[in-house]
Amino acid sequence: MVKRTFASCLFFTALGMMAQSQKADSLKTVDLDEVNVISTRAGETTPVAHTNVSKEQIAELNTGKDLPFLLSMTPSVTLSSDAGNGIGYTTLRVRGTDPSRINITANGIPMNDAESAQVFWVNIPDFASSAENVQIQRGVGTSTNGAGAFGATVNIQTAKIGTLPSLGLDASAGSYGSNKETFRFSTGMLADHWAVQGRLSHISSDGYIDRASVRLNSYFLQGGYYGDNTVVKFITFNGQERTYHAWNYTSKYEQSVNGRTYNSCGEYYDADGNRHYYNGQTDNYHQQNYQLLWNQIFSPVLNMNVGLHYTKGQGYYEQYQAGASWMNFGMSTDPTVWEDLVDQQKMDNDFYGIVASLNYDNRQNLKATFGGGWNQYSGDQFGHIVWTKPGVVTTAPTPDALSPDFEYYRNHARKTDFNVYGKATYELFRGMSAFLDLQYRHVGLKMQNPTVGYGYNANKRYVIDNGYDFFNPKFGLNYDITPQHKVYVSYGIGHKEPVRNNFMQQIANPNNAAAVAKAEQLGDLEAGYKFQSPHFTAGANIYWMHYKDQLVLTGELNAIGEALTKNLDKSYRLGIELEAAWKPVDWFRWDVNATLSHNRVKDISVTLDDGTTESLGSQPLAFSPNFILNNLFTFSYKGMKLGIQTQYISEQYLTNTGFKTFRGWDTEGHATTETLMLGENFATNIDLAYQFHIKSVGIKDASIGLTLYNIFSAKFDNNGWAAPAYTKENGQVLAYNPNYASYGAIRDCWAVGFAPQAPFHFMAHLSLNF
């Protein structure tokens, strides 16, 4: 079906190119295309910190790495990559806030997974090739649809169709077997009202980390009707991914023995003690998205958008479990049976809803928006045993427990998310405008036991049945002192409900009051200054984000590599973001931004090995570097472009306890000192490109280039995990490896892990537009 649809589109594209209509994009068409995002975006006078990334900026970097890496040079951003080369499982953090509390929308429609609150970029591969532009709002930002924004809002507008027909091909290839192929087309305007645009993409890589392979296929297709005051668009896009697990990470000791690229996922040993790796240790997922957008201009001062959406997701993790307790999987009543098995943890979910806004602009002193959305999630998570070690004598709780595809758990979740907001910007007097944004959000959440153990969901009850009502006010002032100078100040309040992993931790610790998952609250005070002239721009933004019950990364991972969070009573993030751009001549531009921050939990406690609790006082927040610096030099001359990108990120704590080291033991039982820190990293990339055209063969423009990553082969990790234990000696609390006595773990094994990033690597790229 997809192939036939694309073939039809290519036919109409060819007809349009032969006709070579010269009709240019009208201002009204541009306005209509953007109606569905302006309601949730910050404008020039909105007093919030934000960065706009254009289509051209995205295209220059879009050679195969995931969308988070294309945003890595914006302020306060840190990234991670399981595979070590930016393709596959990647995450985006802003101001130290983890991905589950970053709101992502596409055309104003929520993209965050309802249960984890994350966007898994591997499920929408090459989405950057279909992005018209991206806006990142840091902090609470303005009211939007979907998940609450605690660190940032990433608002993506998908590609405009345009009025002229076109064909395009993008191809990249480079280190670690990495390659990307994208075919693009647009019919242009047909019969003055209709247009179709789309792309087909393939991305694959073997990864820097051993076996961290990625195979991704996707498409994006949109068709639109353009009237004088109306645009109706139907958009569908999908992603099909198969990714080998690389989320265990590795300790420094394991790296010293097996090398930096060592990956323990899928590892098992045969009867003779020989090491093997399971080929099926993969994540497999298919996500299909549909959007129906109606944008309407009623008058020069009033317009509206309505968006319907539906997302279908299906997939599973498959993993080899060496020496697993069969009783936990319902395959034995004997707790002494620990043998190998292979299981699949599966998902089957539906997400659908409606978003809408009414936008008013009197073209004088008032802009106002009234909008909101209703979204419903219904999802099943369930586990199947697909292989067990033969010959094991056992008594199973159920007769079919050892049969193929035995289902050992299943739970269902339903989530309803409703929000309504109103916001307005009013010019009090020339240059001075006030901003007010009020949002009410209700979340209803039902979950059958969100666990992965046998027997928890036999009665199919909803053990989680919570409702949350949030009021999120935001207000501020913006003053354009002169056309070159402006200042602003704002204060906003945001709330965020817990996610599935928080409830899993709660159920696993039923007698621990501290494990009860609570909603979090953020108060965000921002103040900034901007200067703009033809050759130089600069700005500074100061933020103070103070939290109640912030869900902070603990440093620990669950069984499938997901980062765990925990409520901390009081914490804060205080920082300043600096930006500047200088273009003294046409052929040179210098962009630089930096973030200096102080991130603290006000009082953190740990449980000692004797069961008592010890307060450690105020300590740094995990995964929150104190200093980030991005520098970009760009040289351009007659189609040639050279970009030199440099990024520095200071060291980061892996836990919230303030411990930089912990005690391990070597093979002879001597105490060792092991790190609990992500070290600082300093990496430099060089991008070379040459743009040209050959009109004689129909090539409107072409670009050929080479991107060199980490040219100095800096050895660094950009993610990790840590799960030490704590004891008290001579009145002092110490961290140590808890696995030494029980399992004979050496040094830092099984207590900490790191995600090494690739040394020098490259991608060559070619882009042709017809």
Short mmCIF file of C-alpha atoms in Angstrom, two decimals, residues 45 76 106 249 264 275 289 309 318 411 430 446 473 494 518 607 628 707 712 736:
data_model
loop_
_atom_site.label_atom_id
_atom_site.label_comp_id
_atom_site.label_asym_id
_atom_site.label_seq_id
_atom_site.Cartn_x
_atom_site.Cartn_y
_atom_site.Cartn_z
CA THR A 45 8.01 39.45 23.06
CA SER A 76 22.07 23.94 28.46
CA ALA A 106 4.93 17.95 16.56
CA TYR A 249 27.01 0.05 30.09
CA SER A 264 27.64 -7.33 28.27
CA ARG A 275 31.45 -16.95 26.35
CA ASN A 289 1.38 8.16 13.61
CA HIS A 309 -4.22 12.46 16.12
CA GLU A 318 13.90 -9.82 23.70
CA ASN A 411 -0.95 -5.38 32.90
CA ARG A 430 5.30 51.49 23.49
CA LYS A 446 -5.15 3.75 36.00
CA PRO A 473 0.03 30.03 35.97
CA GLY A 494 4.53 23.74 36.54
CA LYS A 518 4.18 11.87 44.25
CA THR A 607 19.97 3.98 54.02
CA ILE A 628 28.56 23.79 29.48
CA THR A 707 31.78 15.69 8.80
CA PHE A 712 41.12 14.62 18.69
CA TYR A 736 31.03 0.81 48.66
#
